[in-house]
Coordinates of N, CA and C in Angstrom, one line a residue:
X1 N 0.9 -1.2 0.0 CA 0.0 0.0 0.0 C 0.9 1.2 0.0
X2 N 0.3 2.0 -0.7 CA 1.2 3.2 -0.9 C 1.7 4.3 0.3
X3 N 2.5 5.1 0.6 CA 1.8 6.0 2.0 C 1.4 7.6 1.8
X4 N 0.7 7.4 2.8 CA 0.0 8.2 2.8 C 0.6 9.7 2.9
X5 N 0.5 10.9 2.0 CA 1.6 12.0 2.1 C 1.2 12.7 3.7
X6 N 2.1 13.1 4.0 CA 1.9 14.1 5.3 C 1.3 15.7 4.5
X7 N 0.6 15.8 5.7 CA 0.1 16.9 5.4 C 1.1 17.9 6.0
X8 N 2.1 18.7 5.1 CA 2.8 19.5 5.3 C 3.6 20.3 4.6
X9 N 3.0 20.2 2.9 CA 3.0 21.3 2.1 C 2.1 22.5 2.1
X10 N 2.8 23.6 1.7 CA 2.5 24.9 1.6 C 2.1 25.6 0.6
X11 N 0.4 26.2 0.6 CA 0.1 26.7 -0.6 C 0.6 28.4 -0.9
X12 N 0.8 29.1 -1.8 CA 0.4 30.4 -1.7 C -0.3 31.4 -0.7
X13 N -1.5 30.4 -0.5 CA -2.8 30.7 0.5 C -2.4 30.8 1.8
X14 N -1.4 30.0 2.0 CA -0.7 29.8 3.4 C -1.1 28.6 4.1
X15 N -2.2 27.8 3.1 CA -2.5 26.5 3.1 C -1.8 25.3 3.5
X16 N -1.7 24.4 4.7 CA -1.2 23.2 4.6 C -1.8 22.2 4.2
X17 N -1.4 21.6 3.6 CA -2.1 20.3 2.6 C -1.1 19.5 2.8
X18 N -2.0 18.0 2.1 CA -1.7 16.9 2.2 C -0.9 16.8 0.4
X19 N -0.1 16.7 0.0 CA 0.2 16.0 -1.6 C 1.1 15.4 -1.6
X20 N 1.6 14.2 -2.7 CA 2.7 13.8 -3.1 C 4.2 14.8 -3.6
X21 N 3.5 16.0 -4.1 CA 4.4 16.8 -4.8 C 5.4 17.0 -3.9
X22 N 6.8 17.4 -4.3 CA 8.1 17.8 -3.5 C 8.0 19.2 -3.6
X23 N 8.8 19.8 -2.6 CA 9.4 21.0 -2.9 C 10.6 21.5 -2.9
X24 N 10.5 22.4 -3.6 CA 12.4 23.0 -3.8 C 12.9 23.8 -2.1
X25 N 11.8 24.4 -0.9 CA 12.3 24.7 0.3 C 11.8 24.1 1.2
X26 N 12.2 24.2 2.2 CA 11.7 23.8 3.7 C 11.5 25.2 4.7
X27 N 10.7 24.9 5.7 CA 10.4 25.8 6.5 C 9.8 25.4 7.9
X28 N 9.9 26.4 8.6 CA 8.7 26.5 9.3 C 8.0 27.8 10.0
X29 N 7.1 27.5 10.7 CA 5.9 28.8 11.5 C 5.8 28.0 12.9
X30 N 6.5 27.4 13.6 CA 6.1 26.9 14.8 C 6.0 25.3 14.8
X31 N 5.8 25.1 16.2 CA 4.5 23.9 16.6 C 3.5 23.5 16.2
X32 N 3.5 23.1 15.4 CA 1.4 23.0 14.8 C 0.9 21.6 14.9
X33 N 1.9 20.5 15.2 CA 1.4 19.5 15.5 C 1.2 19.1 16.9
X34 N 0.2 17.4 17.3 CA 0.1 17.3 18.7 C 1.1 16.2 18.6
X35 N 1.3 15.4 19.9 CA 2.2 14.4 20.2 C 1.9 13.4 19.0
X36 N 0.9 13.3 17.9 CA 0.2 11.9 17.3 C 0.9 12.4 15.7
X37 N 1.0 13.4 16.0 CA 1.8 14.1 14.4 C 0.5 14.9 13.7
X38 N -0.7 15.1 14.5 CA -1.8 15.7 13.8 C -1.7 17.1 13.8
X39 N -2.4 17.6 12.8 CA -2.1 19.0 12.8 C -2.8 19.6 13.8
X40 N -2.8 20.7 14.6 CA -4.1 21.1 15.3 C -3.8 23.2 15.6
X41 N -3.1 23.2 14.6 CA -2.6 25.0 14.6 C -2.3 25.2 13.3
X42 N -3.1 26.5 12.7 CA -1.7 26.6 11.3 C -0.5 27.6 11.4
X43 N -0.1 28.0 12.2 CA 0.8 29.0 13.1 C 0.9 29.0 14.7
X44 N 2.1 29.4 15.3 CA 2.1 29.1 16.5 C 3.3 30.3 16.6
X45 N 4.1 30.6 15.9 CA 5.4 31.9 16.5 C 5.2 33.1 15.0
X46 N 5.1 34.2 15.3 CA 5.6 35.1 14.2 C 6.8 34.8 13.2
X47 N 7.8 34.4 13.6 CA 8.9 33.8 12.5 C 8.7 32.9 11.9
X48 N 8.2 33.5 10.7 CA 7.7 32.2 9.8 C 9.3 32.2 8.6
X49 N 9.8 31.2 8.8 CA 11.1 31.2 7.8 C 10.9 30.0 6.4
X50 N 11.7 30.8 5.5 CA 12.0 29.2 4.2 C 13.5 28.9 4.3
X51 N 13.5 27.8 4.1 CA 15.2 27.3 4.3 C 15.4 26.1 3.2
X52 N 17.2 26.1 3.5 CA 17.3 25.6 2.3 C 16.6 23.7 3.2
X53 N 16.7 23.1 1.7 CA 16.4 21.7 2.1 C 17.6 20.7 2.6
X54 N 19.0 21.0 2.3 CA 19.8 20.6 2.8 C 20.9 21.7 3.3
X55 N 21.2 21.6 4.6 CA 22.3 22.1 5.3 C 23.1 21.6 6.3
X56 N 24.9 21.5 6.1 CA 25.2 21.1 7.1 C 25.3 19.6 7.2
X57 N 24.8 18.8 6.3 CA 24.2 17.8 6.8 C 23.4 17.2 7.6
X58 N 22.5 17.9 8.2 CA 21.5 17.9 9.1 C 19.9 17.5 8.7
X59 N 20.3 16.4 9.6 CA 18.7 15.7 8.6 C 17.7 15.4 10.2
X60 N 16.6 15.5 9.5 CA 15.3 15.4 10.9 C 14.3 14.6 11.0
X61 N 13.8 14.1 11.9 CA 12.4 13.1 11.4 C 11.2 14.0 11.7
X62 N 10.7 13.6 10.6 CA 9.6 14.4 10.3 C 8.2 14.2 11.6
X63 N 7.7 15.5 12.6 CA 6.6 15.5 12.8 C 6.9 15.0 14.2
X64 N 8.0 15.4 14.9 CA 8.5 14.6 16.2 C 7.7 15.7 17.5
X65 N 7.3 14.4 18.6 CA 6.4 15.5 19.5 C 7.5 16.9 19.8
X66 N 6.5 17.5 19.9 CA 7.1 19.2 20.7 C 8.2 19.2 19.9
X67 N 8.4 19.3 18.7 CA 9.8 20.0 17.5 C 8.7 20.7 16.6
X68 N 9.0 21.6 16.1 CA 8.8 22.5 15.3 C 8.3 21.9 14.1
X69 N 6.8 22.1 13.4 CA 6.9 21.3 12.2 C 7.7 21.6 10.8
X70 N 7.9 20.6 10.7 CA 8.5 21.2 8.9 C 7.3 20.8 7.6
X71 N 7.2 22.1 7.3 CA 6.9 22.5 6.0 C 7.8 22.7 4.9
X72 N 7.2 22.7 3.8 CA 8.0 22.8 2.3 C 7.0 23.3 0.9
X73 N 8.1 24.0 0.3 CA 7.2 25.0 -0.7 C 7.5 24.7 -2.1
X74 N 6.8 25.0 -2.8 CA 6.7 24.7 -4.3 C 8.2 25.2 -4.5
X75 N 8.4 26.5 -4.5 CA 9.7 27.4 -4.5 C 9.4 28.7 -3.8
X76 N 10.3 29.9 -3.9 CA 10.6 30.8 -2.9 C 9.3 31.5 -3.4
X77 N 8.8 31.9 -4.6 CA 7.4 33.0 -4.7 C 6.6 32.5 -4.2
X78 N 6.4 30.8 -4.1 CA 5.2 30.1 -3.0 C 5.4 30.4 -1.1
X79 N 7.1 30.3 -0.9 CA 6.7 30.6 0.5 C 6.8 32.5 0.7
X80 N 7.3 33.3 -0.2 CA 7.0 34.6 0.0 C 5.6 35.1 -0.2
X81 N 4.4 34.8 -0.8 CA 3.2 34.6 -0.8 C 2.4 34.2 0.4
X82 N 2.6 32.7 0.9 CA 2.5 32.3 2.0 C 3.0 33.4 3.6
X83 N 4.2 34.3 3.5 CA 4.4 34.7 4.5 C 5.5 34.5 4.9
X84 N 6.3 33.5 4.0 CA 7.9 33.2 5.1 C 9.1 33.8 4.3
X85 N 9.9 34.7 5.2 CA 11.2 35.0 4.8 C 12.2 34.1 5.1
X86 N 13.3 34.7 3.9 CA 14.3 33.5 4.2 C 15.0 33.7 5.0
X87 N 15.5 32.6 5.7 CA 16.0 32.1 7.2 C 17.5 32.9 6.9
X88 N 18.1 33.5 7.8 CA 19.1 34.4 8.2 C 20.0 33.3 8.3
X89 N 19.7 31.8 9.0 CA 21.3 31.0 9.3 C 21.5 30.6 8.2
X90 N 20.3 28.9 7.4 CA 21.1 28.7 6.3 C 20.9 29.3 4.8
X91 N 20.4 30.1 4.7 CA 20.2 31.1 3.3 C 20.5 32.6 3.8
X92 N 22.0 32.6 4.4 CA 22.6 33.6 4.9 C 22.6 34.7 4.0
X93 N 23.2 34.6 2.5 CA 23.3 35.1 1.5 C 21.7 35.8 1.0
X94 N 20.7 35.1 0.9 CA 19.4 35.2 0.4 C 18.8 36.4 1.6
X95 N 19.0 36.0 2.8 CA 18.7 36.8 3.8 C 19.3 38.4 3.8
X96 N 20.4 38.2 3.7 CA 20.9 39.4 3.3 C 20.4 40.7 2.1
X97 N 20.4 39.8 1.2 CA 19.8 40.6 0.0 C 18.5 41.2 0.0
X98 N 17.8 40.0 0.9 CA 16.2 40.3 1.2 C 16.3 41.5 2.1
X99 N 17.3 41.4 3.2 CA 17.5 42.6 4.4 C 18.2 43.9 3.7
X100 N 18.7 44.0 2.6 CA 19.1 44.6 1.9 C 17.7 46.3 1.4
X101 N 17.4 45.3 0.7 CA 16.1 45.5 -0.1 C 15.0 46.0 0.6
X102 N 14.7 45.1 2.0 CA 13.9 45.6 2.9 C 14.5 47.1 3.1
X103 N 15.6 47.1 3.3 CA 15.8 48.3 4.2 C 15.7 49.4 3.1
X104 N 15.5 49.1 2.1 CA 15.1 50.5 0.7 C 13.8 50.8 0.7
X105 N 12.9 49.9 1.2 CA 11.7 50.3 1.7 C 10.7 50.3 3.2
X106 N 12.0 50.4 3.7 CA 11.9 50.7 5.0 C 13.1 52.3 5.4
X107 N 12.8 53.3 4.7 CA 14.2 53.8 4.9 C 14.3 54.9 6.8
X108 N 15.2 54.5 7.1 CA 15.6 54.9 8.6 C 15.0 54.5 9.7
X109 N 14.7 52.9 9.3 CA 14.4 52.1 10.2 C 15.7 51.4 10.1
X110 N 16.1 50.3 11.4 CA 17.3 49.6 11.9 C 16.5 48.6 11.2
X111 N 17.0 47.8 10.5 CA 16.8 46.2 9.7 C 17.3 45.0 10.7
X112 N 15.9 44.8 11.9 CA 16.2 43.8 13.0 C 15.0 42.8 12.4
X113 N 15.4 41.8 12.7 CA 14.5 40.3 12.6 C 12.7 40.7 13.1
X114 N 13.3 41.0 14.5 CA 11.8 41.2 15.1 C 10.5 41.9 14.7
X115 N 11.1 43.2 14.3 CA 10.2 44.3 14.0 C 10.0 43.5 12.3
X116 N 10.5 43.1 11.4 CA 10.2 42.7 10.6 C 9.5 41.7 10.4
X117 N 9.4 40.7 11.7 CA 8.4 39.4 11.3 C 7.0 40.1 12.2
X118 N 6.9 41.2 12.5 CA 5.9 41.7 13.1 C 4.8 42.2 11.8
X119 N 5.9 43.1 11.2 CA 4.9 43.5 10.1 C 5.0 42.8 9.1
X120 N 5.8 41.6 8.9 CA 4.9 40.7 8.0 C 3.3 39.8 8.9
X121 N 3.7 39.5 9.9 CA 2.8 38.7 10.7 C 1.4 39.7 10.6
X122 N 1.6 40.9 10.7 CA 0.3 42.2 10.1 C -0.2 41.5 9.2
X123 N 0.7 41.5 8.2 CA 0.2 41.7 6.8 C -0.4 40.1 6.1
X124 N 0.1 39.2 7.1 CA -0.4 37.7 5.9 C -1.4 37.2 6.8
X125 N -1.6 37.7 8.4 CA -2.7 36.7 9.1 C -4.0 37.9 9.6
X126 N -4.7 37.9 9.2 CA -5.9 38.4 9.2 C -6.8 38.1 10.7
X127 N -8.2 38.9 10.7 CA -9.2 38.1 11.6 C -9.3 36.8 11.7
X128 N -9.3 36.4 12.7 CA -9.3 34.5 13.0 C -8.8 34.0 12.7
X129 N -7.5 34.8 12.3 CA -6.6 33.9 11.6 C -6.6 33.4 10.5
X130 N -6.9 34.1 9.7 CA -7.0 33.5 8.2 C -6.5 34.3 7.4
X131 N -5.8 33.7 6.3 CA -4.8 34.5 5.2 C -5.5 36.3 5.1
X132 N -4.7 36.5 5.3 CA -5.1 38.2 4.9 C -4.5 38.8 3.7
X133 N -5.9 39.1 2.7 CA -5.9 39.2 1.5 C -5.6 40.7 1.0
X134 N -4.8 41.4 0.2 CA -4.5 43.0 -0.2 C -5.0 43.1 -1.8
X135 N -4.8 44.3 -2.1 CA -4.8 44.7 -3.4 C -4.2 45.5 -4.2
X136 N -3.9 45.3 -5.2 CA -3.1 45.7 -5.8 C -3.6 46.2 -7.4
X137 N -2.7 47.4 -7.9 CA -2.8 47.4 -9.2 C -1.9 46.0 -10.3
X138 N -2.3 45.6 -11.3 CA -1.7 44.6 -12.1 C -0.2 45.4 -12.5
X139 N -0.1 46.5 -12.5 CA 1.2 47.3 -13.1 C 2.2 47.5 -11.7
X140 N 1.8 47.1 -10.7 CA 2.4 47.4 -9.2 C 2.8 46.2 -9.1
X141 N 2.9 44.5 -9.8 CA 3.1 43.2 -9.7 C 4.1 43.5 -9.8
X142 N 5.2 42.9 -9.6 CA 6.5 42.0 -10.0 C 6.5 40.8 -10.1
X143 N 7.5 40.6 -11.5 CA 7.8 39.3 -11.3 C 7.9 38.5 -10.2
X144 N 7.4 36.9 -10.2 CA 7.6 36.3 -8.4 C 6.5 36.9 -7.6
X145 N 5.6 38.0 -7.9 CA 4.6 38.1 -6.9 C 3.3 37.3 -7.1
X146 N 2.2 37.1 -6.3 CA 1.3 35.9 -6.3 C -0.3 36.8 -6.2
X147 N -0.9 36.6 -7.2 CA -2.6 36.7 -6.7 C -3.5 35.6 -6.8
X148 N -4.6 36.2 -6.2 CA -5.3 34.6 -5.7 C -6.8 35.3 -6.6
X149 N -7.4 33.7 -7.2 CA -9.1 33.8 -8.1 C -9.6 33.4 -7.3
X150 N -10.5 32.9 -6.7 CA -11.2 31.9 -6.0 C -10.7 31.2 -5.4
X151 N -10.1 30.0 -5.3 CA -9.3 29.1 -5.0 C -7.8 28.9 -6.0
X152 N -7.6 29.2 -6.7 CA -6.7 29.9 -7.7 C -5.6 30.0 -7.6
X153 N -4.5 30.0 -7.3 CA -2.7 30.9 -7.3 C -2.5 31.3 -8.2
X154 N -2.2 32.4 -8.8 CA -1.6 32.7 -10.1 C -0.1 33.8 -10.0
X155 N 1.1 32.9 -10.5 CA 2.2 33.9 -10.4 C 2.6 34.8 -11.3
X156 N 3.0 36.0 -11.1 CA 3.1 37.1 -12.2 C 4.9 36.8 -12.5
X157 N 4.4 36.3 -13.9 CA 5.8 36.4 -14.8 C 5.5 37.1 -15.8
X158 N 6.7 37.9 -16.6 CA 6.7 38.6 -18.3 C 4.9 39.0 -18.5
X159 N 4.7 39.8 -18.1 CA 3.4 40.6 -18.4 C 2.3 38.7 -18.4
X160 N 2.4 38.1 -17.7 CA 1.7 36.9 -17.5 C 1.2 36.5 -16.9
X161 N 0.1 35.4 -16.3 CA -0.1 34.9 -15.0 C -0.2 33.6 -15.2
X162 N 0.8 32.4 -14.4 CA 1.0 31.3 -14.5 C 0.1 30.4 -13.6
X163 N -0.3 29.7 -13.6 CA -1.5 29.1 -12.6 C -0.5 28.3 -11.6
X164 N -0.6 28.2 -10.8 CA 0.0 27.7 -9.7 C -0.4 26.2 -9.1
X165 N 0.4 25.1 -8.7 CA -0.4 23.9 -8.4 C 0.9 23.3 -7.3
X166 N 0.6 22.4 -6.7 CA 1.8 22.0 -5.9 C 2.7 21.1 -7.1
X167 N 2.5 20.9 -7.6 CA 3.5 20.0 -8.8 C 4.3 21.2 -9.7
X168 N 4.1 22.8 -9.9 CA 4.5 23.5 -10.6 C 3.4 24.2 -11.3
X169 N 4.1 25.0 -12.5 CA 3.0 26.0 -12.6 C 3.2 25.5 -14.1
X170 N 1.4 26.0 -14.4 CA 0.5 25.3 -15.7 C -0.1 26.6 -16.7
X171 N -1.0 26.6 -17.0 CA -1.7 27.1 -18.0 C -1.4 28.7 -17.8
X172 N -1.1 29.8 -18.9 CA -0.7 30.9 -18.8 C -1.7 31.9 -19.6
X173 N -1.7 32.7 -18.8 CA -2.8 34.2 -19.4 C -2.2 35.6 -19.3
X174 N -2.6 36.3 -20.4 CA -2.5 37.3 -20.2 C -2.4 38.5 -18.7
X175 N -1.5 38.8 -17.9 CA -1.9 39.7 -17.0 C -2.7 41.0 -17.2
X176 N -4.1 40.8 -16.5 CA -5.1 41.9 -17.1 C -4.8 42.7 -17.0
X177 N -5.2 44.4 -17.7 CA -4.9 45.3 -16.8 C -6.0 46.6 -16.8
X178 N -6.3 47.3 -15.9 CA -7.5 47.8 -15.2 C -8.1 47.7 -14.1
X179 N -7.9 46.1 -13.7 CA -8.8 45.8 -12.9 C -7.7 45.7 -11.6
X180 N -8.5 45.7 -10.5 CA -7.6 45.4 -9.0 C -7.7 43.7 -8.6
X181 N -6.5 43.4 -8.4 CA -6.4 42.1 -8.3 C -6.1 41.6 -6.6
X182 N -6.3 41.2 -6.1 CA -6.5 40.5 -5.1 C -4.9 40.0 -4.8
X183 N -4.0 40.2 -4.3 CA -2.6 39.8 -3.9 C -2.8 38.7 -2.5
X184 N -2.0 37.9 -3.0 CA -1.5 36.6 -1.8 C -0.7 37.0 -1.3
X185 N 0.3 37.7 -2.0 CA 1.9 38.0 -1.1 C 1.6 39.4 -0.7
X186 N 2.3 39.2 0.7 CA 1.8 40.5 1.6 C 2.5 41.9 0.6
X187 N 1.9 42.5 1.4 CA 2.5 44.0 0.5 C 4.2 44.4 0.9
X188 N 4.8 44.1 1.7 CA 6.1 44.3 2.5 C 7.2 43.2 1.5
X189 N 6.4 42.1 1.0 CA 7.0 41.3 0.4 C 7.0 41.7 -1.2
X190 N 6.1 42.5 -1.7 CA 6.0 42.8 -2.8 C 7.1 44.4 -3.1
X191 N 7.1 44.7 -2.1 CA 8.1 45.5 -2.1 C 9.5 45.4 -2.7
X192 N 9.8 44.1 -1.4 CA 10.9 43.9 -0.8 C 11.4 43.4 -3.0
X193 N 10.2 42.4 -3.5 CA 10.8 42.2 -5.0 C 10.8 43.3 -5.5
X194 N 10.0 44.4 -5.3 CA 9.9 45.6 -6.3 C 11.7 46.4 -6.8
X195 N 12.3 46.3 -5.2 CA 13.3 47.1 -4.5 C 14.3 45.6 -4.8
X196 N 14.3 44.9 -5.5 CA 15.2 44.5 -6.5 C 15.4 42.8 -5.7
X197 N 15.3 42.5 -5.0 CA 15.1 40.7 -4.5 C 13.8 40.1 -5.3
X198 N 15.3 39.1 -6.2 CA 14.4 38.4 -6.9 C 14.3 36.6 -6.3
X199 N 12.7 36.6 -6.4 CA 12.7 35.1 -5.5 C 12.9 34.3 -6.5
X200 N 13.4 32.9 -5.9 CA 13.8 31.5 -7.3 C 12.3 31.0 -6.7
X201 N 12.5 30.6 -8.4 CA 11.1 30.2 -9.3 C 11.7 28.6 -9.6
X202 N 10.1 28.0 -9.5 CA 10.3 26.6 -9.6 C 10.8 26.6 -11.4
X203 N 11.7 25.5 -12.0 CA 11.5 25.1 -13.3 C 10.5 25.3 -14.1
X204 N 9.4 25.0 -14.0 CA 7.8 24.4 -14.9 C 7.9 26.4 -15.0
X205 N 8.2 27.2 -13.6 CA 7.7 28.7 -14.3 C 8.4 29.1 -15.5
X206 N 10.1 28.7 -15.9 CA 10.6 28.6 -17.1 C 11.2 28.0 -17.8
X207 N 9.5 26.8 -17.8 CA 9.5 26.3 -19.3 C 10.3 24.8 -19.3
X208 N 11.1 24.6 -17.9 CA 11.5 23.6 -17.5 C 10.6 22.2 -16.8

């Protein structure tokens, strides 16, 4: 019998689900499981990080009581969407650049961890906890940023929108323009790409 995938992939939405699909990072947002490995929280600490999948040689078992769960993302526009920046120890380099960039749109603020997972934690968790949705103009997108149809992901590449799925991204459309579109990735994160941090994109987005 086959097994059964853990639920512990990450949608755009900030969704944990159950799929076979892999992902290119790992992460996490806390504790969210009980001693039995069941989910029973979708967040538990403001530091929501992505990391690389191997570092150090450091390997973990998945879903151990009271350890932090691990999650994993399609690639970096799925967990910048979702809410997680990249982790300062092993994406020291990516962190930097990110801290970089932040600080062009944050100007004469001090570029500390805290205050920045505060105002992302603003911007992606809503009333009761549930993804908190913005808006945007279509010409205010960058490349790597994420909006949501219905149930939907759609990533903004080359004046496009790539549909988003946990296996990679599929069918492509024109990026409208007039209309206000609904943003997944918080507005702090859309910046942070605007002000020049470019997130890695799964293959299937080019063409691979």
């Amino acid at each position: 019998m086959p097994a059964v995938p853990l639920r512990n992939r990450v949608t755009p939405f900030g969704e944990i689900i159950a799929t076979e699909a892999r992902g290119l990072l790992f992460g996490n947002r806390g504790v969210l499981h009980d001693d039995d490995g069941r989910l029973v929280r979708t967040w538990q600490v403001w530091r929501w990080i992505a990391c690389r999948l191997e570092f150090k040689g450091r390997r973990r078992a998945l879903l151990r009581p009271r350890h932090y769960t691990e999650l994993f993302f399609l690639d970096e526009a799925t967990a910048l969407a979702a809410g997680h920046r990249p982790c300062a120890e092993c994406r020291r380099e990516d962190f930097v650049r990110f801290s970089q960039a932040w600080a062009k749109t944050h100007p004469g603020e001090p570029v500390r961890v805290d205050p920045m997972d505060r105002v992302l934690h603003a911007e992606r968790v809503g009333a009761g906890g549930a993804k908190r949705l913005h808006e945007a103009r279509p010409e205010d997108l960058p490349d790597g940023s994420m909006v949501g149809e219905d149930d939907q992901a759609w990533m903004v590449l080359g004046g496009e929108l790539l549909a988003w799925s946990p296996f990679g991204y599929g069918s492509r459309r024109r990026l409208p323009s007039g209309a206000t579109l609904r943003t997944l990735t918080p507005p702090s994160m859309i910046e942070v790409i605007r002000a020049g941090y470019a997130p890695g994109l799964h293959p299937t987005a080019l063409g691979g």
